[in-house]
Amino acid sequence: VIKCKAAVAWEAGKPLSIEEVEVAPPKAHEVRIKIVATAVCHTDAYTLSGADPEGCFPVILGHEGAGIVESVGEGVTKVKKGDTVIPLYIPQCGECKFCKNPKTNLCQKIRITQGKGVMPDGTSRFTCKGKQIYHFMGTSTFSEYTVVADISVAKIDAAAPLDKVCLLGCGISTGYGAAVNTAKVEPGSTCAVFGLGGVGLAVIMGCKIAGASRIIGIDINKDKYAKAKEFGATECISPQDSKKPIQEVLVEMTDGGVDYSFECIGNVGVMRAALEACHKGWGLSVIVGVAAAGQEISTRPFQLVTGRTWKGTAFGGWKSVDNVPKLVTEYMSKKIKVDEFVTHTLPFDKINEAFELMHSGK
């Protein structure tokens, strides 16, 4: 058993608490990882807020991490002690019907136990002050050591800087993949990206790499425009600058609507606007943001009858074990940006400050 520091969420709506936790050794088909770097994501904040119906407490959150394998349980063959890895919140077992189908990346092998905050055998590897602590998204990267299923880990280039590539565990991969895998953005096309946070910037990067000629960034926070243009946005607009609905503004700007739109916020009203900003006949809108529990989307069916398509994406459609190492290689060869997404680097005990910076849009 390893004793180490972790940020424990004891209950919903309260700040994380830095505690000494005990991390049990990995059982069969499990891997124990020394986490070197982790990022914070709105999904962690969503669960911490208490709004997530799958949220269990007390829990160790975190799902954008990178580290080194400390030990492996019996039967583990894909990684060994000392390997550099990224934990994966969407695993890839290679055996279930989802993994065998090229149309999806949503491996279901451990979905039920992962959603309940436990390892595949139904138990936890974390204890603190005598209490069992739940796992989160199968990763729990807000701990100096974590245990994950062996299908939830990708071995990456040992030379990769872990304080950067940890972002490929969720946000950057999700946005980039939404553009290149889910939408399959074509050269010369016009795109609109709603929400210019990390995921939105990654979508812009993907649209640019795919050859889009016009990329319109949409956000009410104008402080984000300069960064969006750095990533490839050709122009940025705010919904607050017009009395008309944003979809009407975009339809006028683009002679009938955009070819591709992306919702990167998790707001059902914006999802509707993103669809309705698409061009009749061929426009495609991708939902990337995760809306709160119980919310529903709506539009007039005529929007779809007249040739628009509504799609969603999880982790950018990447089959995780296969593709995360390739994304790291793309970063190392400067095909995709990662360093530019990092705004602040904080010591682990300032993790609550990181959440404050995220909530304030900084």
GROMACS .gro file of C-alpha atoms in nm:
model
  362
    1VAL     CA    1   0.000   0.000   0.000
    2ILE     CA    2   0.132   0.345  -0.094
    3LYS     CA    3   0.057   0.649   0.120
    4CYS     CA    4   0.045   0.972  -0.077
    5LYS     CA    5  -0.131   1.305  -0.122
    6ALA     CA    6  -0.462   1.335  -0.304
    7ALA     CA    7  -0.728   1.602  -0.347
    8VAL     CA    8  -1.040   1.446  -0.196
    9ALA     CA    9  -1.392   1.572  -0.268
   10TRP     CA   10  -1.563   1.480   0.059
   11GLU     CA   11  -1.900   1.619  -0.049
   12ALA     CA   12  -2.067   1.806  -0.333
   13GLY     CA   13  -2.027   2.181  -0.350
   14LYS     CA   14  -1.726   2.198  -0.115
   15PRO     CA   15  -1.364   2.275  -0.209
   16LEU     CA   16  -1.127   1.981  -0.255
   17SER     CA   17  -0.927   1.882   0.050
   18ILE     CA   18  -0.560   1.777   0.028
   19GLU     CA   19  -0.535   1.456   0.233
   20GLU     CA   20  -0.303   1.164   0.289
   21VAL     CA   21  -0.463   0.862   0.125
   22GLU     CA   22  -0.374   0.494   0.101
   23VAL     CA   23  -0.356   0.349  -0.249
   24ALA     CA   24  -0.382  -0.030  -0.259
   25PRO     CA   25  -0.169  -0.233  -0.500
   26PRO     CA   26  -0.316  -0.321  -0.840
   27LYS     CA   27  -0.517  -0.644  -0.867
   28ALA     CA   28  -0.533  -0.860  -1.182
   29HIS     CA   29  -0.558  -0.652  -1.500
   30GLU     CA   30  -0.495  -0.328  -1.311
   31VAL     CA   31  -0.214  -0.073  -1.327
   32ARG     CA   32  -0.087   0.159  -1.053
   33ILE     CA   33   0.042   0.490  -1.189
   34LYS     CA   34   0.251   0.767  -1.033
   35ILE     CA   35   0.071   1.078  -1.164
   36VAL     CA   36   0.324   1.345  -1.264
   37ALA     CA   37   0.081   1.609  -1.393
   38THR     CA   38  -0.293   1.662  -1.410
   39ALA     CA   39  -0.520   1.925  -1.560
   40VAL     CA   40  -0.860   2.046  -1.442
   41CYS     CA   41  -1.166   2.019  -1.668
   42HIS     CA   42  -1.523   2.146  -1.646
   43THR     CA   43  -1.638   1.784  -1.615
   44ASP     CA   44  -1.460   1.759  -1.278
   45ALA     CA   45  -1.630   2.082  -1.169
   46TYR     CA   46  -1.969   1.954  -1.291
   47THR     CA   47  -1.944   1.642  -1.072
   48LEU     CA   48  -1.810   1.843  -0.777
   49SER     CA   49  -2.109   2.080  -0.804
   50GLY     CA   50  -2.347   1.793  -0.723
   51ALA     CA   51  -2.532   1.817  -1.057
   52ASP     CA   52  -2.393   1.489  -1.197
   53PRO     CA   53  -2.643   1.204  -1.144
   54GLU     CA   54  -2.353   0.955  -1.146
   55GLY     CA   55  -2.154   1.157  -0.890
   56CYS     CA   56  -2.052   0.956  -0.580
   57PHE     CA   57  -1.881   1.101  -0.270
   58PRO     CA   58  -1.627   1.096  -0.118
   59VAL     CA   59  -1.429   1.076  -0.443
   60ILE     CA   60  -1.092   1.156  -0.601
   61LEU     CA   61  -1.173   1.348  -0.919
   62GLY     CA   62  -0.949   1.417  -1.221
   63HIS     CA   63  -0.935   1.263  -1.568
   64GLU     CA   64  -0.665   1.456  -1.758
   65GLY     CA   65  -0.340   1.315  -1.630
   66ALA     CA   66  -0.007   1.168  -1.729
   67GLY     CA   67   0.244   0.963  -1.535
   68ILE     CA   68   0.470   0.663  -1.497
   69VAL     CA   69   0.363   0.304  -1.430
   70GLU     CA   70   0.465   0.216  -1.072
   71SER     CA   71   0.347  -0.147  -1.075
   72VAL     CA   72   0.112  -0.381  -1.259
   73GLY     CA   73  -0.125  -0.654  -1.147
   74GLU     CA   74  -0.120  -1.009  -1.277
   75GLY     CA   75  -0.216  -1.061  -1.641
   76VAL     CA   76  -0.112  -0.711  -1.751
   77THR     CA   77   0.083  -0.733  -2.078
   78LYS     CA   78   0.043  -0.398  -2.258
   79VAL     CA   79   0.242  -0.187  -2.008
   80LYS     CA   80   0.516  -0.249  -1.754
   81LYS     CA   81   0.680  -0.069  -1.462
   82GLY     CA   82   0.852   0.250  -1.579
   83ASP     CA   83   0.638   0.305  -1.889
   84THR     CA   84   0.514   0.658  -1.956
   85VAL     CA   85   0.133   0.658  -1.981
   86ILE     CA   86  -0.189   0.858  -2.006
   87PRO     CA   87  -0.493   0.720  -1.818
   88LEU     CA   88  -0.806   0.694  -2.034
   89TYR     CA   89  -1.161   0.773  -1.920
   90ILE     CA   90  -1.290   0.594  -2.231
   91PRO     CA   91  -1.108   0.260  -2.234
   92GLN     CA   92  -1.046   0.032  -2.532
   93CYS     CA   93  -1.074  -0.338  -2.455
   94GLY     CA   94  -1.063  -0.443  -2.821
   95GLU     CA   95  -1.313  -0.723  -2.750
   96CYS     CA   96  -1.661  -0.574  -2.699
   97LYS     CA   97  -1.892  -0.510  -2.995
   98PHE     CA   98  -1.828  -0.135  -2.961
   99CYS     CA   99  -1.450  -0.179  -2.989
  100LYS     CA  100  -1.496  -0.411  -3.286
  101ASN     CA  101  -1.713  -0.154  -3.466
  102PRO     CA  102  -1.514   0.114  -3.652
  103LYS     CA  103  -1.807   0.358  -3.618
  104THR     CA  104  -1.759   0.420  -3.244
  105ASN     CA  105  -1.499   0.461  -2.971
  106LEU     CA  106  -1.738   0.397  -2.681
  107CYS     CA  107  -1.595   0.078  -2.526
  108GLN     CA  108  -1.854  -0.062  -2.282
  109LYS     CA  109  -1.643  -0.330  -2.109
  110ILE     CA  110  -1.621  -0.153  -1.769
  111ARG     CA  111  -1.883   0.119  -1.820
  112ILE     CA  112  -2.114   0.012  -1.537
  113THR     CA  113  -1.853  -0.020  -1.262
  114GLN     CA  114  -1.674   0.295  -1.382
  115GLY     CA  115  -2.000   0.488  -1.354
  116LYS     CA  116  -2.042   0.364  -0.997
  117GLY     CA  117  -1.697   0.489  -0.897
  118VAL     CA  118  -1.535   0.149  -0.845
  119MET     CA  119  -1.285  -0.079  -1.015
  120PRO     CA  120  -1.413  -0.361  -1.242
  121ASP     CA  121  -1.428  -0.601  -0.943
  122GLY     CA  122  -1.668  -0.363  -0.763
  123THR     CA  123  -1.421  -0.234  -0.501
  124SER     CA  124  -1.207   0.078  -0.454
  125ARG     CA  125  -0.828   0.108  -0.425
  126PHE     CA  126  -0.845   0.431  -0.223
  127THR     CA  127  -0.895   0.480   0.150
  128CYS     CA  128  -0.863   0.793   0.363
  129LYS     CA  129  -0.915   0.829   0.740
  130GLY     CA  130  -1.054   0.476   0.741
  131LYS     CA  131  -1.316   0.551   0.476
  132GLN     CA  132  -1.343   0.407   0.125
  133ILE     CA  133  -1.299   0.677  -0.141
  134TYR     CA  134  -1.459   0.638  -0.483
  135HIS     CA  135  -1.278   0.646  -0.817
  136PHE     CA  136  -1.381   0.895  -1.089
  137MET     CA  137  -1.420   0.822  -1.461
  138GLY     CA  138  -1.192   0.523  -1.417
  139THR     CA  139  -0.892   0.754  -1.377
  140SER     CA  140  -0.884   0.968  -1.055
  141THR     CA  141  -0.582   1.175  -1.154
  142PHE     CA  142  -0.606   1.417  -0.857
  143SER     CA  143  -0.385   1.178  -0.659
  144GLU     CA  144  -0.008   1.128  -0.656
  145TYR     CA  145  -0.080   0.758  -0.723
  146THR     CA  146  -0.387   0.606  -0.886
  147VAL     CA  147  -0.502   0.262  -0.997
  148VAL     CA  148  -0.673   0.208  -1.333
  149ALA     CA  149  -0.791  -0.090  -1.539
  150ASP     CA  150  -0.530  -0.210  -1.788
  151ILE     CA  151  -0.768  -0.126  -2.076
  152SER     CA  152  -0.779   0.234  -1.948
  153VAL     CA  153  -0.417   0.323  -2.013
  154ALA     CA  154  -0.218   0.429  -2.321
  155LYS     CA  155   0.158   0.390  -2.338
  156ILE     CA  156   0.316   0.702  -2.490
  157ASP     CA  157   0.655   0.836  -2.600
  158ALA     CA  158   0.880   0.853  -2.292
  159ALA     CA  159   1.026   1.183  -2.416
  160ALA     CA  160   0.690   1.363  -2.403
  161PRO     CA  161   0.658   1.643  -2.142
  162LEU     CA  162   0.392   1.512  -1.905
  163ASP     CA  163   0.284   1.857  -1.784
  164LYS     CA  164   0.169   1.922  -2.142
  165VAL     CA  165   0.048   1.589  -2.284
  166CYS     CA  166  -0.179   1.528  -1.985
  167LEU     CA  167  -0.419   1.756  -2.177
  168LEU     CA  168  -0.448   1.489  -2.448
  169GLY     CA  169  -0.635   1.278  -2.190
  170CYS     CA  170  -0.952   1.479  -2.255
  171GLY     CA  171  -0.994   1.836  -2.376
  172ILE     CA  172  -0.758   1.876  -2.670
  173SER     CA  173  -0.824   1.528  -2.808
  174THR     CA  174  -1.200   1.582  -2.775
  175GLY     CA  175  -1.211   1.911  -2.964
  176TYR     CA  176  -0.957   1.814  -3.230
  177GLY     CA  177  -1.132   1.482  -3.293
  178ALA     CA  178  -1.476   1.649  -3.310
  179ALA     CA  179  -1.349   1.838  -3.616
  180VAL     CA  180  -1.142   1.572  -3.792
  181ASN     CA  181  -1.324   1.248  -3.693
  182THR     CA  182  -1.686   1.333  -3.614
  183ALA     CA  183  -1.753   1.623  -3.851
  184LYS     CA  184  -1.481   1.528  -4.101
  185VAL     CA  185  -1.436   1.897  -4.187
  186GLU     CA  186  -1.343   1.945  -4.554
  187PRO     CA  187  -1.094   2.184  -4.714
  188GLY     CA  188  -1.245   2.521  -4.806
  189SER     CA  189  -1.541   2.486  -4.570
  190THR     CA  190  -1.690   2.741  -4.329
  191CYS     CA  191  -1.709   2.650  -3.960
  192ALA     CA  192  -1.860   2.807  -3.646
  193VAL     CA  193  -1.732   2.719  -3.300
  194PHE     CA  194  -1.953   2.808  -3.002
  195GLY     CA  195  -1.748   2.844  -2.681
  196LEU     CA  196  -1.381   2.937  -2.690
  197GLY     CA  197  -1.249   2.746  -2.390
  198GLY     CA  198  -0.989   2.470  -2.424
  199VAL     CA  199  -1.220   2.235  -2.614
  200GLY     CA  200  -1.338   2.511  -2.850
  201LEU     CA  201  -0.978   2.611  -2.924
  202ALA     CA  202  -0.898   2.247  -3.003
  203VAL     CA  203  -1.195   2.236  -3.243
  204ILE     CA  204  -1.061   2.550  -3.414
  205MET     CA  205  -0.719   2.386  -3.442
  206GLY     CA  206  -0.881   2.076  -3.598
  207CYS     CA  207  -1.084   2.284  -3.845
  208LYS     CA  208  -0.769   2.469  -3.949
  209ILE     CA  209  -0.565   2.149  -3.991
  210ALA     CA  210  -0.854   2.006  -4.198
  211GLY     CA  211  -0.828   2.307  -4.432
  212ALA     CA  212  -1.138   2.512  -4.341
  213SER     CA  213  -1.118   2.853  -4.508
  214ARG     CA  214  -1.339   3.039  -4.260
  215ILE     CA  215  -1.360   2.966  -3.888
  216ILE     CA  216  -1.593   3.185  -3.682
  217GLY     CA  217  -1.544   3.179  -3.304
  218ILE     CA  218  -1.844   3.267  -3.085
  219ASP     CA  219  -1.816   3.361  -2.717
  220ILE     CA  220  -1.956   3.630  -2.487
  221ASN     CA  221  -1.608   3.666  -2.329
  222LYS     CA  222  -1.413   3.887  -2.572
  223ASP     CA  223  -1.090   3.826  -2.376
  224LYS     CA  224  -1.082   3.488  -2.552
  225TYR     CA  225  -1.077   3.626  -2.909
  226ALA     CA  226  -0.702   3.687  -2.938
  227LYS     CA  227  -0.624   3.329  -2.835
  228ALA     CA  228  -0.889   3.192  -3.072
  229LYS     CA  229  -0.731   3.378  -3.363
  230GLU     CA  230  -0.389   3.243  -3.264
  231PHE     CA  231  -0.537   2.892  -3.302
  232GLY     CA  232  -0.689   2.965  -3.643
  233ALA     CA  233  -1.019   3.151  -3.599
  234THR     CA  234  -1.062   3.394  -3.889
  235GLU     CA  235  -1.308   3.612  -3.693
  236CYS     CA  236  -1.487   3.617  -3.358
  237ILE     CA  237  -1.832   3.745  -3.263
  238SER     CA  238  -2.041   3.782  -2.947
  239PRO     CA  239  -2.412   3.692  -2.934
  240GLN     CA  240  -2.456   4.000  -2.714
  241ASP     CA  241  -2.356   4.239  -2.993
  242SER     CA  242  -2.674   4.187  -3.195
  243LYS     CA  243  -3.045   4.205  -3.121
  244LYS     CA  244  -3.098   3.912  -3.357
  245PRO     CA  245  -3.049   3.550  -3.248
  246ILE     CA  246  -2.692   3.438  -3.314
  247GLN     CA  247  -2.804   3.177  -3.568
  248GLU     CA  248  -2.961   3.451  -3.782
  249VAL     CA  249  -2.643   3.658  -3.760
  250LEU     CA  250  -2.436   3.360  -3.878
  251VAL     CA  251  -2.675   3.273  -4.163
  252GLU     CA  252  -2.645   3.632  -4.290
  253MET     CA  253  -2.266   3.638  -4.249
  254THR     CA  254  -2.218   3.315  -4.442
  255ASP     CA  255  -2.472   3.337  -4.727
  256GLY     CA  256  -2.711   3.079  -4.586
  257GLY     CA  257  -2.525   2.921  -4.297
  258VAL     CA  258  -2.206   2.738  -4.207
  259ASP     CA  259  -2.099   2.397  -4.335
  260TYR     CA  260  -2.003   2.278  -3.988
  261SER     CA  261  -2.084   2.403  -3.638
  262PHE     CA  262  -1.965   2.286  -3.297
  263GLU     CA  263  -2.122   2.343  -2.954
  264CYS     CA  264  -1.845   2.337  -2.691
  265ILE     CA  265  -2.030   2.468  -2.386
  266GLY     CA  266  -2.299   2.221  -2.277
  267ASN     CA  267  -2.588   2.469  -2.311
  268VAL     CA  268  -2.900   2.327  -2.479
  269GLY     CA  269  -3.007   2.669  -2.610
  270VAL     CA  270  -2.670   2.712  -2.776
  271MET     CA  271  -2.696   2.359  -2.920
  272ARG     CA  272  -3.014   2.468  -3.098
  273ALA     CA  273  -2.849   2.786  -3.224
  274ALA     CA  274  -2.552   2.585  -3.354
  275LEU     CA  275  -2.777   2.352  -3.553
  276GLU     CA  276  -2.987   2.636  -3.692
  277ALA     CA  277  -2.673   2.827  -3.798
  278CYS     CA  278  -2.595   2.540  -4.038
  279HIS     CA  279  -2.656   2.561  -4.414
  280LYS     CA  280  -2.970   2.405  -4.556
  281GLY     CA  281  -2.905   2.086  -4.751
  282TRP     CA  282  -2.573   1.981  -4.600
  283GLY     CA  283  -2.491   2.163  -4.275
  284LEU     CA  284  -2.362   1.944  -3.992
  285SER     CA  285  -2.365   2.039  -3.624
  286VAL     CA  286  -2.166   1.850  -3.360
  287ILE     CA  287  -2.254   1.858  -2.989
  288VAL     CA  288  -1.928   1.844  -2.794
  289GLY     CA  289  -2.035   2.009  -2.466
  290VAL     CA  290  -2.201   1.800  -2.194
  291ALA     CA  291  -2.533   1.946  -2.077
  292ALA     CA  292  -2.656   1.910  -1.720
  293ALA     CA  293  -2.861   1.606  -1.621
  294GLY     CA  294  -3.223   1.601  -1.735
  295GLN     CA  295  -3.187   1.872  -2.000
  296GLU     CA  296  -3.329   1.815  -2.347
  297ILE     CA  297  -3.255   1.959  -2.691
  298SER     CA  298  -3.517   2.094  -2.927
  299THR     CA  299  -3.552   2.238  -3.275
  300ARG     CA  300  -3.819   2.229  -3.544
  301PRO     CA  301  -3.801   1.894  -3.727
  302PHE     CA  302  -3.805   2.095  -4.052
  303GLN     CA  303  -3.444   2.194  -3.975
  304LEU     CA  304  -3.349   1.827  -4.021
  305VAL     CA  305  -3.597   1.752  -4.298
  306THR     CA  306  -3.427   2.025  -4.501
  307GLY     CA  307  -3.091   1.857  -4.483
  308ARG     CA  308  -2.913   1.950  -4.164
  309THR     CA  309  -2.749   1.681  -3.951
  310TRP     CA  310  -2.713   1.677  -3.572
  311LYS     CA  311  -2.435   1.464  -3.423
  312GLY     CA  312  -2.259   1.417  -3.093
  313THR     CA  313  -1.906   1.314  -3.002
  314ALA     CA  314  -1.729   1.170  -2.699
  315PHE     CA  315  -1.350   1.199  -2.668
  316GLY     CA  316  -1.348   1.321  -3.029
  317GLY     CA  317  -1.427   0.976  -3.163
  318TRP     CA  318  -1.073   0.849  -3.097
  319LYS     CA  319  -1.032   0.482  -3.011
  320SER     CA  320  -0.824   0.564  -2.707
  321VAL     CA  321  -0.553   0.301  -2.666
  322ASP     CA  322  -0.475   0.313  -3.040
  323ASN     CA  323  -0.489   0.688  -3.091
  324VAL     CA  324  -0.365   0.870  -2.781
  325PRO     CA  325  -0.004   0.759  -2.849
  326LYS     CA  326  -0.044   0.885  -3.208
  327LEU     CA  327  -0.175   1.221  -3.083
  328VAL     CA  328   0.133   1.249  -2.861
  329THR     CA  329   0.350   1.177  -3.166
  330GLU     CA  330   0.162   1.444  -3.367
  331TYR     CA  331   0.235   1.691  -3.087
  332MET     CA  332   0.602   1.591  -3.068
  333SER     CA  333   0.632   1.646  -3.446
  334LYS     CA  334   0.455   1.985  -3.412
  335LYS     CA  335   0.149   1.887  -3.617
  336ILE     CA  336  -0.085   1.980  -3.333
  337LYS     CA  337  -0.051   2.244  -3.059
  338VAL     CA  338  -0.053   2.149  -2.691
  339ASP     CA  339   0.179   2.392  -2.507
  340GLU     CA  340  -0.035   2.687  -2.620
  341PHE     CA  341  -0.335   2.552  -2.426
  342VAL     CA  342  -0.159   2.584  -2.091
  343THR     CA  343  -0.240   2.914  -1.919
  344HIS     CA  344  -0.128   2.845  -1.561
  345THR     CA  345   0.091   2.589  -1.386
  346LEU     CA  346   0.021   2.549  -1.014
  347PRO     CA  347   0.150   2.324  -0.737
  348PHE     CA  348  -0.087   2.041  -0.645
  349ASP     CA  349  -0.196   2.199  -0.316
  350LYS     CA  350  -0.332   2.502  -0.510
  351ILE     CA  351  -0.581   2.283  -0.699
  352ASN     CA  352  -0.882   2.483  -0.575
  353GLU     CA  353  -0.723   2.796  -0.722
  354ALA     CA  354  -0.704   2.615  -1.057
  355PHE     CA  355  -1.081   2.561  -1.044
  356GLU     CA  356  -1.135   2.929  -0.959
  357LEU     CA  357  -0.923   3.031  -1.261
  358MET     CA  358  -1.128   2.798  -1.483
  359HIS     CA  359  -1.461   2.928  -1.356
  360SER     CA  360  -1.351   3.288  -1.413
  361GLY     CA  361  -1.264   3.207  -1.775
  362LYS     CA  362  -0.892   3.264  -1.721
   0.00000   0.00000   0.00000
